[in-house]
Amino acid sequence: MDSTTTNRLFFDGSCHGNMLVLGSGDPVLRGSRSFINMEDSLKRRPFYSSSDELIEEEFYDEQLPEKKRRLTSEQVHLLEKSFETDNKLEPDRKTQLAKKLGLQPRQVAVWFQNRRARWKTKQLERDYDLLKASYDSLHSDYDDIVKENDKLKSEVVSLTGKLQIKVVAGVELNQISDPPLPPEANVELTVMQYNVKVEDRLSSGSGGSDVVDEECRQLVDSVDSYFPGDDYGQCIGPVDGVQSEEDDISDDSRSYFSDVFAAAPEQNHQESETLGWWVWS
DNA sequence: TTGTGTTTTACGACCTCC
DNA sequence: GGAGGTCGTAAAACACAA
């Protein structure tokens, strides 16, 4: 048992001779208490319930252990009202309150100390709740942005793939054209149109099957799901001026995608870098 | 009734301010 | 240096489920 524990052993009765009797219907003995530690005997302080209960001084028993008792609801109510007015306790106010409540000034001071501690705990809980609500809101916004980001990314990938297929189509059509299309020709064919033309050519018995590159056919056959791979680059030649009549895009967009086409083989190897900033986590 | 968790009262140690 | 504050904690009082 440490000194603190020892000091907290109470004795019923007080060297100061104060004795408190029970309030009506209250079984709690209202005696004055202090510590058992002899070194602290001079620090002993009596407890009081109310000033008008300080009677029958000779009734107390020094041999009985002190009982810690709670303040009455009236005392607590008055203390609470005072606390609402000001949570700090000036000496005058402390004295007045103690006198009014029939308590030791020290008890009033301790009550305010403990009350401030409880208030602080509650305040911390309120602050935590506010911060958590704020965090949850931000997190929700973040999730929405990530979803929108993913959606836009997949849209870009899909559109880029489709446009690259059209480039391939333009190149192959040029290869099988008789006579070949001039390099600067503006190839305005959709993938569907390309497929029809190629099939017509192949079915004509002209021996054109040797011309069609099998790998490039595969690319054409998978327009919707195709994502640029390592093989498609070899099928792509100079593509300046290629555009589709189906794409309702601005001049700026066109020039952007032209750059994409020209850089496609390189992009194929650097895609993760190119799109890296899209990814937040 | 009893075991257990929570609240309240009270204290010591330490810190800050005048 | 003293008064009064916070902080951490002990222990009584209290609430409540089993």
Short mmCIF file of C-alpha atoms (C1' of nucleotides) in Angstrom, two decimals:
data_model
loop_
_atom_site.label_atom_id
_atom_site.label_comp_id
_atom_site.label_asym_id
_atom_site.label_seq_id
_atom_site.Cartn_x
_atom_site.Cartn_y
_atom_site.Cartn_z
CA MET A 1 0.00 0.00 0.00
CA ASP A 2 1.51 3.28 -1.05
CA SER A 3 1.34 6.49 0.86
CA THR A 4 -1.54 7.72 -1.27
CA THR A 5 -3.64 4.74 -0.39
CA THR A 6 -2.73 5.04 3.22
CA ASN A 7 -3.67 8.66 3.22
CA ARG A 8 -7.03 7.74 1.83
CA LEU A 9 -8.03 5.62 4.77
CA PHE A 10 -10.76 7.52 6.50
CA PHE A 11 -11.87 7.60 10.05
CA ASP A 12 -15.25 8.40 11.28
CA GLY A 13 -15.17 11.43 13.48
CA SER A 14 -12.75 14.20 13.41
CA CYS A 15 -10.14 15.74 15.59
CA HIS A 16 -12.02 18.93 14.88
CA GLY A 17 -14.99 17.53 16.67
CA ASN A 18 -17.51 17.98 13.88
CA MET A 19 -20.40 15.59 13.70
CA LEU A 20 -23.10 15.39 11.09
CA VAL A 21 -26.33 13.58 11.54
CA LEU A 22 -28.56 12.03 8.95
CA GLY A 23 -30.89 14.05 6.84
CA SER A 24 -34.47 12.96 6.76
CA GLY A 25 -34.74 9.61 5.06
CA ASP A 26 -31.05 9.60 4.35
CA PRO A 27 -29.27 6.58 5.80
CA VAL A 28 -25.91 8.06 5.12
CA LEU A 29 -23.93 9.03 8.14
CA ARG A 30 -22.80 12.60 7.79
CA GLY A 31 -19.70 12.49 9.87
CA SER A 32 -16.50 14.40 9.53
CA ARG A 33 -13.61 12.54 8.08
CA SER A 34 -9.94 12.55 7.73
CA PHE A 35 -6.99 10.30 7.11
CA ILE A 36 -5.61 7.57 9.27
CA ASN A 37 -2.05 8.46 8.42
CA MET A 38 -0.64 10.09 11.51
CA GLU A 39 1.57 12.34 9.45
CA ASP A 40 -1.52 13.76 7.89
CA SER A 41 -3.60 13.95 11.00
CA LEU A 42 -3.37 17.70 11.01
CA LYS A 43 -4.88 17.81 7.55
CA ARG A 44 -8.08 16.14 8.64
CA ARG A 45 -11.16 17.85 7.44
CA PRO A 46 -14.76 17.26 8.36
CA PHE A 47 -17.51 16.60 5.89
CA TYR A 48 -20.78 18.45 6.11
CA SER A 49 -24.10 17.73 4.62
CA SER A 50 -25.72 21.01 5.44
CA SER A 51 -25.12 23.70 7.98
CA ASP A 52 -28.20 22.86 9.99
CA GLU A 53 -27.08 19.28 10.40
CA LEU A 54 -24.04 20.15 12.42
CA ILE A 55 -25.40 18.84 15.65
CA GLU A 56 -24.74 16.29 18.33
CA GLU A 57 -21.04 16.74 18.27
CA GLU A 58 -20.48 14.14 20.96
CA PHE A 59 -22.21 11.48 18.86
CA TYR A 60 -19.43 10.79 16.45
CA ASP A 61 -17.15 7.82 16.82
CA GLU A 62 -13.52 8.32 16.01
CA GLN A 63 -13.04 4.59 15.55
CA LEU A 64 -15.39 4.15 12.61
CA PRO A 65 -14.01 4.47 9.12
CA GLU A 66 -15.01 7.53 7.19
CA LYS A 67 -17.49 7.05 4.38
CA LYS A 68 -17.19 9.09 1.27
CA ARG A 69 -20.60 10.40 0.46
CA ARG A 70 -22.16 12.18 -2.43
CA LEU A 71 -23.56 15.63 -2.45
CA THR A 72 -27.29 16.00 -2.28
CA SER A 73 -29.24 16.76 -5.43
CA GLU A 74 -29.92 20.28 -4.15
CA GLN A 75 -26.23 20.90 -3.59
CA VAL A 76 -25.36 19.54 -7.02
CA HIS A 77 -28.09 21.61 -8.62
CA LEU A 78 -26.78 24.82 -7.09
CA LEU A 79 -23.21 23.93 -8.00
CA GLU A 80 -24.26 23.22 -11.57
CA LYS A 81 -25.99 26.58 -11.83
CA SER A 82 -22.92 28.28 -10.52
CA PHE A 83 -20.75 26.34 -12.92
CA GLU A 84 -22.89 27.46 -15.84
CA THR A 85 -22.32 31.04 -14.81
CA ASP A 86 -18.58 30.61 -14.64
CA ASN A 87 -16.59 27.41 -14.59
CA LYS A 88 -13.78 29.07 -12.68
CA LEU A 89 -14.12 29.67 -8.99
CA GLU A 90 -12.92 32.91 -7.39
CA PRO A 91 -12.14 32.75 -3.66
CA ASP A 92 -15.12 34.91 -2.71
CA ARG A 93 -17.51 32.85 -4.74
CA LYS A 94 -16.08 29.67 -3.34
CA THR A 95 -16.58 30.89 0.21
CA GLN A 96 -20.12 32.02 -0.47
CA LEU A 97 -21.06 28.77 -2.17
CA ALA A 98 -19.55 26.69 0.59
CA LYS A 99 -21.45 28.65 3.21
CA LYS A 100 -24.68 28.43 1.25
CA LEU A 101 -24.35 24.69 0.67
CA GLY A 102 -22.98 23.77 4.04
CA LEU A 103 -19.80 22.42 2.51
CA GLN A 104 -16.15 22.99 3.06
CA PRO A 105 -14.66 25.49 0.61
CA ARG A 106 -12.27 22.71 -0.30
CA GLN A 107 -15.19 20.51 -1.29
CA VAL A 108 -16.57 23.23 -3.52
CA ALA A 109 -13.17 23.71 -5.13
CA VAL A 110 -12.78 19.96 -5.70
CA TRP A 111 -16.27 19.75 -7.14
CA PHE A 112 -15.43 22.49 -9.66
CA GLN A 113 -12.17 20.80 -10.55
CA ASN A 114 -13.93 17.52 -11.22
CA ARG A 115 -16.73 19.28 -13.06
CA ARG A 116 -14.26 21.00 -15.37
CA ALA A 117 -12.62 17.65 -16.04
CA ARG A 118 -16.00 16.12 -16.94
CA TRP A 119 -16.82 19.07 -19.16
CA LYS A 120 -13.51 18.73 -20.93
CA THR A 121 -14.10 15.05 -21.57
CA LYS A 122 -17.52 15.78 -23.03
CA GLN A 123 -16.08 18.57 -25.13
CA LEU A 124 -13.45 16.21 -26.52
CA GLU A 125 -16.20 13.78 -27.45
CA ARG A 126 -18.14 16.51 -29.20
CA ASP A 127 -15.05 17.64 -31.08
CA TYR A 128 -14.34 14.09 -32.08
CA ASP A 129 -17.87 13.64 -33.42
CA LEU A 130 -17.62 16.84 -35.44
CA LEU A 131 -14.27 15.86 -36.89
CA LYS A 132 -15.51 12.38 -37.72
CA ALA A 133 -18.56 13.76 -39.50
CA SER A 134 -16.33 16.09 -41.48
CA TYR A 135 -13.99 13.25 -42.36
CA ASP A 136 -16.85 10.99 -43.44
CA SER A 137 -18.20 13.70 -45.70
CA LEU A 138 -14.82 14.29 -47.31
CA HIS A 139 -14.29 10.58 -47.73
CA SER A 140 -17.61 10.23 -49.48
CA ASP A 141 -16.73 13.06 -51.84
CA TYR A 142 -13.41 11.42 -52.51
CA ASP A 143 -15.05 8.11 -53.38
CA ASP A 144 -17.37 9.85 -55.83
CA ILE A 145 -14.44 11.55 -57.50
CA VAL A 146 -12.53 8.28 -57.78
CA LYS A 147 -15.54 6.62 -59.41
CA GLU A 148 -15.91 9.47 -61.87
CA ASN A 149 -12.21 9.30 -62.54
CA ASP A 150 -12.38 5.57 -63.30
CA LYS A 151 -15.33 6.11 -65.56
CA LEU A 152 -13.55 8.80 -67.56
CA LYS A 153 -10.41 6.72 -67.77
CA SER A 154 -12.22 3.75 -69.24
CA GLU A 155 -13.96 6.09 -71.65
CA VAL A 156 -10.64 7.46 -72.83
CA VAL A 157 -9.23 3.97 -73.25
CA SER A 158 -12.25 2.83 -75.23
CA LEU A 159 -12.23 5.81 -77.55
CA THR A 160 -8.48 5.62 -78.04
CA GLY A 161 -8.70 1.96 -78.97
CA LYS A 162 -11.44 2.57 -81.48
CA LEU A 163 -9.51 5.36 -83.15
CA GLN A 164 -6.39 3.24 -83.38
CA ILE A 165 -8.37 0.49 -85.07
CA LYS A 166 -9.46 2.97 -87.66
CA VAL A 167 -5.86 3.89 -88.31
CA VAL A 168 -5.05 0.25 -88.89
CA ALA A 169 -7.98 -0.03 -91.23
CA GLY A 170 -6.81 2.92 -93.22
CA VAL A 171 -3.33 1.51 -93.62
CA GLU A 172 -4.51 -1.90 -94.72
CA LEU A 173 -6.98 -0.50 -97.16
CA ASN A 174 -4.19 1.45 -98.67
CA GLN A 175 -2.15 -1.72 -99.02
CA ILE A 176 -4.88 -3.63 -100.82
CA SER A 177 -6.03 -0.80 -102.99
CA ASP A 178 -5.32 -1.14 -106.67
CA PRO A 179 -3.94 1.27 -107.41
CA PRO A 180 -2.72 2.15 -103.87
CA LEU A 181 -4.19 5.20 -102.30
CA PRO A 182 -1.88 8.18 -102.21
CA PRO A 183 -0.27 8.61 -98.76
CA GLU A 184 -1.97 11.92 -98.25
CA ALA A 185 -5.41 10.51 -99.02
CA ASN A 186 -8.03 11.23 -96.42
CA VAL A 187 -9.37 7.79 -95.56
CA GLU A 188 -12.95 8.15 -94.48
CA LEU A 189 -14.01 4.67 -93.73
CA THR A 190 -15.55 3.20 -90.71
CA VAL A 191 -14.46 -0.12 -89.41
CA MET A 192 -17.64 -1.67 -90.69
CA GLN A 193 -17.09 -0.24 -94.11
CA TYR A 194 -13.56 -1.52 -94.05
CA ASN A 195 -14.59 -5.00 -93.16
CA VAL A 196 -17.10 -5.11 -95.98
CA LYS A 197 -14.57 -3.93 -98.49
CA VAL A 198 -11.93 -6.39 -97.35
CA GLU A 199 -14.36 -9.28 -97.45
CA ASP A 200 -15.51 -8.29 -100.94
CA ARG A 201 -11.94 -8.19 -102.06
CA LEU A 202 -11.08 -11.51 -100.51
CA SER A 203 -14.13 -13.19 -101.96
CA SER A 204 -13.39 -11.89 -105.41
CA GLY A 205 -10.69 -14.53 -105.93
CA SER A 206 -8.06 -11.97 -106.70
CA GLY A 207 -5.54 -13.63 -104.36
CA GLY A 208 -5.60 -10.69 -102.03
CA SER A 209 -5.44 -12.92 -98.96
CA ASP A 210 -1.70 -12.75 -99.11
CA VAL A 211 -1.89 -9.05 -98.61
CA VAL A 212 -3.97 -9.03 -95.47
CA ASP A 213 -1.87 -9.32 -92.34
CA GLU A 214 -3.45 -11.87 -90.03
CA GLU A 215 -2.52 -10.02 -86.86
CA CYS A 216 -4.11 -6.88 -88.13
CA ARG A 217 -7.27 -8.77 -88.97
CA GLN A 218 -7.50 -9.80 -85.40
CA LEU A 219 -7.29 -6.25 -84.32
CA VAL A 220 -10.12 -5.31 -86.60
CA ASP A 221 -12.24 -8.17 -85.39
CA SER A 222 -12.11 -6.99 -81.82
CA VAL A 223 -12.91 -3.36 -82.11
CA ASP A 224 -14.87 -2.97 -78.91
CA SER A 225 -12.63 -4.87 -76.60
CA TYR A 226 -9.27 -4.16 -78.04
CA PHE A 227 -6.69 -2.46 -75.92
CA PRO A 228 -3.36 -1.51 -77.54
CA GLY A 229 -0.86 -4.30 -77.33
CA ASP A 230 2.72 -4.79 -78.32
CA ASP A 231 1.85 -6.13 -81.77
CA TYR A 232 -0.28 -3.51 -83.34
CA GLY A 233 2.48 -0.99 -83.89
CA GLN A 234 4.04 -2.91 -86.73
CA CYS A 235 0.77 -2.58 -88.64
CA ILE A 236 0.73 1.16 -88.39
CA GLY A 237 2.48 3.32 -90.90
CA PRO A 238 2.39 7.06 -91.44
CA VAL A 239 -1.08 8.20 -90.46
CA ASP A 240 -1.11 11.92 -91.04
CA GLY A 241 -4.50 13.27 -91.92
CA VAL A 242 -6.47 10.19 -90.95
CA GLN A 243 -9.88 10.89 -89.51
CA SER A 244 -13.31 9.38 -89.33
CA GLU A 245 -16.48 10.96 -90.50
CA GLU A 246 -18.27 9.33 -87.59
CA ASP A 247 -16.26 11.16 -85.03
CA ASP A 248 -17.78 14.46 -84.19
CA ILE A 249 -14.71 15.99 -82.72
CA SER A 250 -13.27 19.43 -82.79
CA ASP A 251 -10.10 20.44 -84.57
CA ASP A 252 -8.34 20.53 -81.25
CA SER A 253 -9.48 17.05 -80.46
CA ARG A 254 -8.45 15.88 -83.86
CA SER A 255 -4.98 17.20 -83.48
CA TYR A 256 -4.79 15.62 -80.07
CA PHE A 257 -5.70 12.22 -81.41
CA SER A 258 -3.36 12.63 -84.34
CA ASP A 259 -0.63 12.97 -81.82
CA VAL A 260 -1.92 9.92 -80.06
CA PHE A 261 -1.75 7.94 -83.29
CA ALA A 262 1.72 9.04 -84.14
CA ALA A 263 2.89 8.25 -80.65
CA ALA A 264 0.85 5.12 -80.27
CA PRO A 265 3.71 2.60 -80.37
CA GLU A 266 5.56 4.57 -77.75
CA GLN A 267 2.46 5.07 -75.71
CA ASN A 268 2.03 1.35 -75.81
CA HIS A 269 5.08 1.03 -73.63
CA GLN A 270 4.53 4.06 -71.51
CA GLU A 271 0.84 3.85 -70.86
CA SER A 272 1.08 3.40 -67.17
CA GLU A 273 3.21 6.50 -66.97
CA THR A 274 0.89 8.50 -69.18
CA LEU A 275 -2.12 7.69 -67.05
CA GLY A 276 -0.28 7.58 -63.82
CA TRP A 277 -1.67 10.88 -62.53
CA TRP A 278 -5.18 9.54 -62.84
CA VAL A 279 -4.57 7.10 -60.11
CA TRP A 280 -4.85 8.46 -56.58
CA SER A 281 -4.46 5.30 -54.62
"C1'" DT B 1 -27.38 -11.44 -3.75
"C1'" DT B 2 -23.44 -10.76 -6.23
"C1'" DG B 3 -20.35 -9.47 -9.70
"C1'" DT B 4 -19.16 -5.82 -12.73
"C1'" DG B 5 -19.01 -1.42 -14.94
"C1'" DT B 6 -19.72 3.59 -14.33
"C1'" DT B 7 -19.93 7.86 -11.80
"C1'" DT B 8 -18.59 10.80 -8.15
"C1'" DT B 9 -15.66 12.56 -4.53
"C1'" DA B 10 -11.18 13.42 -3.10
"C1'" DC B 11 -6.30 13.52 -3.20
"C1'" DG B 12 -1.14 14.10 -4.57
"C1'" DA B 13 1.95 15.56 -8.03
"C1'" DC B 14 3.07 18.83 -11.01
"C1'" DC B 15 2.53 23.23 -13.68
"C1'" DT B 16 1.52 28.16 -14.45
"C1'" DC B 17 0.80 32.76 -13.19
"C1'" DC B 18 1.33 36.80 -10.40
"C1'" DG C 1 6.69 31.27 -2.97
"C1'" DG C 2 1.83 30.79 -2.75
"C1'" DA C 3 -2.64 30.18 -4.91
"C1'" DG C 4 -5.11 27.82 -8.01
"C1'" DG C 5 -5.08 25.18 -12.23
"C1'" DT C 6 -4.79 20.31 -14.69
"C1'" DC C 7 -3.90 15.43 -14.72
"C1'" DG C 8 -4.00 10.79 -13.14
"C1'" DT C 9 -5.78 7.87 -9.90
"C1'" DA C 10 -7.97 5.60 -5.61
"C1'" DA C 11 -11.99 4.36 -3.61
"C1'" DA C 12 -16.85 4.94 -2.24
"C1'" DA C 13 -21.30 5.16 -4.17
"C1'" DC C 14 -24.29 3.75 -7.46
"C1'" DA C 15 -26.64 1.15 -11.40
"C1'" DC C 16 -27.78 -2.96 -13.35
"C1'" DA C 17 -27.65 -7.58 -15.31
"C1'" DA C 18 -27.41 -12.47 -14.17
#
